Coordinates of C-alpha atoms in Angstrom, one line a residue:
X1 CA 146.8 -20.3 102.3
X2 CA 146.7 -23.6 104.2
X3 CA 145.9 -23.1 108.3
X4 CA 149.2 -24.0 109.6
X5 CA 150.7 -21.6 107.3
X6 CA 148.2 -19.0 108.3
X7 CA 148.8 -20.0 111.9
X8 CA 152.7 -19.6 111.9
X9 CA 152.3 -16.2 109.8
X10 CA 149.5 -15.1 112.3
X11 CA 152.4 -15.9 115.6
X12 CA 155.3 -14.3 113.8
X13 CA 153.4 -10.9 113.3
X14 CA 151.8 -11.3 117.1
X15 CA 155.3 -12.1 118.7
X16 CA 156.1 -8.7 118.8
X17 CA 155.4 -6.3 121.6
X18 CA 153.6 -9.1 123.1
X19 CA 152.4 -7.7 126.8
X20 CA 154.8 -8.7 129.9
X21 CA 151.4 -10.5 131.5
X22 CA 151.5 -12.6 128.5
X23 CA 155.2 -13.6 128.4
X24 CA 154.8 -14.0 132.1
X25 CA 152.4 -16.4 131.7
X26 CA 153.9 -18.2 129.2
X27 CA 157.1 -18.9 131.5
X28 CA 154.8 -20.4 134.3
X29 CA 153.3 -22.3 132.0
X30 CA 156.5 -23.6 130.8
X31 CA 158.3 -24.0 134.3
X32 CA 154.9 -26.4 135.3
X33 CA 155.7 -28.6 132.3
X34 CA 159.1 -29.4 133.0
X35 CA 157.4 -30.7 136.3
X36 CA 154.9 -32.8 134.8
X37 CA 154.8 -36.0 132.0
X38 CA 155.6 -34.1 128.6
X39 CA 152.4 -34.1 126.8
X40 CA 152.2 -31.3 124.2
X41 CA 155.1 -29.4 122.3
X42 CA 154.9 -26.2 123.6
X43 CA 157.4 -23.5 122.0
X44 CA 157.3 -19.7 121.5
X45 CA 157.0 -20.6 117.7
X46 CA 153.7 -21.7 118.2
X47 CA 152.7 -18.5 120.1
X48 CA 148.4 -17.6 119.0
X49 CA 148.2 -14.6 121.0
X50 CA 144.3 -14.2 122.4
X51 CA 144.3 -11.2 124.5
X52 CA 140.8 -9.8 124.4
X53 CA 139.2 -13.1 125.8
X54 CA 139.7 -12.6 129.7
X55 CA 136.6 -11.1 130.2
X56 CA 134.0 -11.1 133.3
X57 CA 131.6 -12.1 131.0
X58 CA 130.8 -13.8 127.4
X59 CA 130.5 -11.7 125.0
X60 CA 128.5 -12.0 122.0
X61 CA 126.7 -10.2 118.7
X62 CA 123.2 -9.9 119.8
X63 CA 121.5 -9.9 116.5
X64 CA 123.0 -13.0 115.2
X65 CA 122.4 -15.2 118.5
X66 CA 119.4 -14.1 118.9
X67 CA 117.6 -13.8 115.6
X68 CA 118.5 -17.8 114.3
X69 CA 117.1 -18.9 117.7
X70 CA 113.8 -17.1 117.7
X71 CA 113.3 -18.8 114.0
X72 CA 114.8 -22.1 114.8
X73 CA 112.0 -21.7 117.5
X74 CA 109.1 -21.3 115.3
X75 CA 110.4 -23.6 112.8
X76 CA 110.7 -26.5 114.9
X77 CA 106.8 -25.5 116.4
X78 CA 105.9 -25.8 112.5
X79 CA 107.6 -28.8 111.9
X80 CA 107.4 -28.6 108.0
X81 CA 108.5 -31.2 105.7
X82 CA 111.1 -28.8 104.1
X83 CA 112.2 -25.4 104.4
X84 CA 113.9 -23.2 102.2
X85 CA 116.4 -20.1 103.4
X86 CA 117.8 -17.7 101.8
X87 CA 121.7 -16.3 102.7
X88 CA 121.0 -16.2 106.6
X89 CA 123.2 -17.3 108.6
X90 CA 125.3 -20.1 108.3
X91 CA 124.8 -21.5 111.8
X92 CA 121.2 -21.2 111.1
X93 CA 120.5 -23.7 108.4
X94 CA 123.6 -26.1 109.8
X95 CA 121.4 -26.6 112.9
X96 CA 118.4 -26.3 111.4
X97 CA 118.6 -29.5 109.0
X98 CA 119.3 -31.8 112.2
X99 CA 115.6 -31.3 112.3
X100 CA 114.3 -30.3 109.4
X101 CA 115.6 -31.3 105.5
X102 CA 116.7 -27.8 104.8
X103 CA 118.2 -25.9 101.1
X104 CA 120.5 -23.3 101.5
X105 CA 120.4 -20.3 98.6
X106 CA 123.2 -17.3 98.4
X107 CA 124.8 -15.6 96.0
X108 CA 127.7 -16.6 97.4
X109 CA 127.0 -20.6 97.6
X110 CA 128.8 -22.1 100.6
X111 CA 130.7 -25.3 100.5
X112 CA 128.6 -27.0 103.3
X113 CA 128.4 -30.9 103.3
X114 CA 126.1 -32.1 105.9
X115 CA 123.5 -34.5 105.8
X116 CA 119.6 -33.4 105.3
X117 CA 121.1 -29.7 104.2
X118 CA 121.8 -28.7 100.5
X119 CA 123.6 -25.4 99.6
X120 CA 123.3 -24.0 96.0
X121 CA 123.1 -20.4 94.3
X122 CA 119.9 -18.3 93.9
X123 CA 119.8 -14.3 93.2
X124 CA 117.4 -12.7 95.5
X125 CA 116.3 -10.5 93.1
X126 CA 115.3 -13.7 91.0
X127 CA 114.7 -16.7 93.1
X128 CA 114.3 -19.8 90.9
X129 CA 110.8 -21.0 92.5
X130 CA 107.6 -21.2 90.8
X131 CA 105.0 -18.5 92.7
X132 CA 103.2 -19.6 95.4
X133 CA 105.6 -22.8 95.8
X134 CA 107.3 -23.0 99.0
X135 CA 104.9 -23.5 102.7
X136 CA 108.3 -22.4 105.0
X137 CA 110.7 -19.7 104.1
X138 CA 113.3 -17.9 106.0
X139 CA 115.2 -15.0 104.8
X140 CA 117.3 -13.4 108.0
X141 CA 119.6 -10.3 108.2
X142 CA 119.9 -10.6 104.2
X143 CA 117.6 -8.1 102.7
X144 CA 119.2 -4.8 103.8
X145 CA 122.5 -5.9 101.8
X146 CA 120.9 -6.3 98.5
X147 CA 121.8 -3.7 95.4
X148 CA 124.7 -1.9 98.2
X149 CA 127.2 -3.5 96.2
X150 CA 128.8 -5.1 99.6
X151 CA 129.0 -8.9 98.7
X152 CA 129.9 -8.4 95.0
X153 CA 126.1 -7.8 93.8
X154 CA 124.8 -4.7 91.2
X155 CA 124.2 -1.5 92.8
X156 CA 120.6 -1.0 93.0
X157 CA 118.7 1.7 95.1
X158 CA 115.8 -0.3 95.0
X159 CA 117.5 -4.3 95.1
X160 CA 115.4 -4.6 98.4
X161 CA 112.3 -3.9 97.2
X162 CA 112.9 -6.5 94.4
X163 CA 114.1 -8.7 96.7
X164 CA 111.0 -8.9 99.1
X165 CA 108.8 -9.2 96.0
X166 CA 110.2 -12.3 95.3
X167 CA 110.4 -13.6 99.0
X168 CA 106.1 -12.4 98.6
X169 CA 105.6 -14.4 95.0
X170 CA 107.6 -17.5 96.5
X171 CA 105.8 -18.3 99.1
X172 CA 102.9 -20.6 99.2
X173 CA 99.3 -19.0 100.5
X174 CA 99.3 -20.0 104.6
X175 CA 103.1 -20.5 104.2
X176 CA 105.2 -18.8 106.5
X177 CA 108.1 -15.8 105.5
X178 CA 110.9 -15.4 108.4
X179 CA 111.9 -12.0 107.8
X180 CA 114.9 -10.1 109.6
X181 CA 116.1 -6.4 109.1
X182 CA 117.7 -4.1 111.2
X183 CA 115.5 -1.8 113.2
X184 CA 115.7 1.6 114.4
X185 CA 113.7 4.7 115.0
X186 CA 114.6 6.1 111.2
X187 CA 115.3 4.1 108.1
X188 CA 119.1 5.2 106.6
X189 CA 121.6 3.5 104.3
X190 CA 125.0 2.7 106.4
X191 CA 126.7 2.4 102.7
X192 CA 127.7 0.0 101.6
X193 CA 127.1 -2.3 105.1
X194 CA 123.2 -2.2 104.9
X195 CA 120.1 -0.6 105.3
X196 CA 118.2 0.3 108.5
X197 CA 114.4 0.0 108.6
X198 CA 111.8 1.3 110.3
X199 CA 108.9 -1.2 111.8
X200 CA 105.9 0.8 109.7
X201 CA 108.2 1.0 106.5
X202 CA 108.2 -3.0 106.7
X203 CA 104.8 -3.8 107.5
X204 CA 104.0 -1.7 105.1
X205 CA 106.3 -3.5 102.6
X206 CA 104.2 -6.6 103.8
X207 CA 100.7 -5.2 103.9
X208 CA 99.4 -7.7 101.3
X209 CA 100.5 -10.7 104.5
X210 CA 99.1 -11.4 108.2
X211 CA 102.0 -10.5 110.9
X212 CA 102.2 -13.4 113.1
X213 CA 104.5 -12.1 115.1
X214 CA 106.9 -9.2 115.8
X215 CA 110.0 -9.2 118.0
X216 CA 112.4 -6.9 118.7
X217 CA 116.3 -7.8 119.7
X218 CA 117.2 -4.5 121.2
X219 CA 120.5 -2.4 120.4
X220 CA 120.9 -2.4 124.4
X221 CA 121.2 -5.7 126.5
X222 CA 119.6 -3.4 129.3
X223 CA 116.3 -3.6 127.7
X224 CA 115.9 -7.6 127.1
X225 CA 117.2 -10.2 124.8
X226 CA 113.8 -11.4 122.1
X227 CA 111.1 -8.7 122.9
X228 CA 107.5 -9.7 121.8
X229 CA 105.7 -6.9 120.3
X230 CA 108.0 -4.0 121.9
X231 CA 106.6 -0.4 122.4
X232 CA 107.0 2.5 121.0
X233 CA 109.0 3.5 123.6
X234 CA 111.5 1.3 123.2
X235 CA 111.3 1.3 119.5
X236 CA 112.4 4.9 119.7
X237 CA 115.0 4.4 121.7
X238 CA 117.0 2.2 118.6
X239 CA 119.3 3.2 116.0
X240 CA 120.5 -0.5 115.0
X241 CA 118.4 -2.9 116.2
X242 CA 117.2 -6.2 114.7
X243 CA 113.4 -6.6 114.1
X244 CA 111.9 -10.5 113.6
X245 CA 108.9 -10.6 111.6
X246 CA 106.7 -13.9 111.3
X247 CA 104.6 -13.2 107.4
X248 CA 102.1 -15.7 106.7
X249 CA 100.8 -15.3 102.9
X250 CA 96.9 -15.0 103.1
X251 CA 94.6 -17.5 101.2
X252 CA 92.6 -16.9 98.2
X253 CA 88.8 -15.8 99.6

């Protein structure tokens, strides 16, 4: 379905029952324009109803604002001559090649054209990289999806652990793994949305690589926005929070 079609489909449903504070201001609207140069076509037909948007403050989805810009952080700090991600974010990698040639890998490709950025297919379960082949990796909010069936994948109790084996082969030794999960004081399966982790069950998941960093974006705005190396305290207090983990892959002694 083409936008305007979409659009007009979209007002016709909304016209009805629209509240009396919207009509109102409609008609003041309209009333200023016959006072004024006519520069737009303004009609009830073209009604787009946004009534949830008069708010005190912005409001926004904490673990996808926040995550992308702890990692665009650290990737711009690295500065390497290509990085790879894996089905974060779209935002994510669209900034992200402004600065850094960046390929884009989901099972669900997107149709993103934008210069220094390539988007392609890739099964998380079986990336197609050689081991130890790729110095900077980024695999955000992605992991706890795999094997739940959600975005059309095989159901598969264990498609994380599959998953994070192959995020652990691909990597090249000193290369840096972006990792993001959701976080909370007990690990449970929301089926089929995702999974939620616990921070021991991960590092333990990563014991074979050095933890650069840990961050916690807690479920409450109350408690912070990125929290380095949160406590216990506050760990505790999460059901569905979003923990940022900085892997490098150790060198060969």
């Amino acid at each position: 379905m083409g936008f305007r079609r979409f659009w007009q489909k979209r007002a016709k449903g909304k016209a009805k029952n629209l509240p009396k504070h919207f009509i109102s201001q409609y008609e003041s609207l309209s009333a200023q324009e016959k006072a004024t140069p006519v520069r737009f076509r303004l009609s009830r037909d073209l009604f787009y109803p946004c009534l949830q948007d008069a708010t005190s403050e912005t409001g926004f989805d904490r673990h996808y604002v926040y995550h992308p810009a702890w990692a665009f952080r650290i990737v711009n700090a690295l500065n390497p001559k290509r990085h790879i991600d894996i089905s974060s974010t779209l935002h994510f990698c669209s900034m992200l090649s402004a600065i850094v040639p960046t390929d884009f890998y989901d099972y669900r490709p997107a149709d993103l054209v934008l210069d220094n950025l390539t988007s392609a297919f890739a099964d998380l379960t079986n990336l197609p990289f050689a081991d130890n082949s790729v110095p900077s990796l980024s695999c955000m909010h992605t992991v706890e999806h795999i094997g739940l069936g959600r975005y059309g994948d095989s159901l598969d109790y264990d498609g994380d652990l599959k998953a994070i084996a192959e995020l652990k082969r691909v990597v090249s030794p000193g290369g840096s793994l972006l990792f993001v999960v959701p976080l909370g004081r007990e690990s449970v399966i929301c089926f089929n949305a995702h999974r939620i982790y616990d921070k021991q069950q991960v590092l333990t998941l990563f014991n074979d690589m050095e933890l650069v960093d840990f961050t916690l974006i807690p479920e409450d705005g109350n408690d912070g926005g990125l929290v380095p190396d949160p406590s216990d305290e506050l760990l505790g207090k999460q059901f569905y929070g979003c923990g940022c983990f900085w892997f490098k892959k150790r060198t060969a002694q």
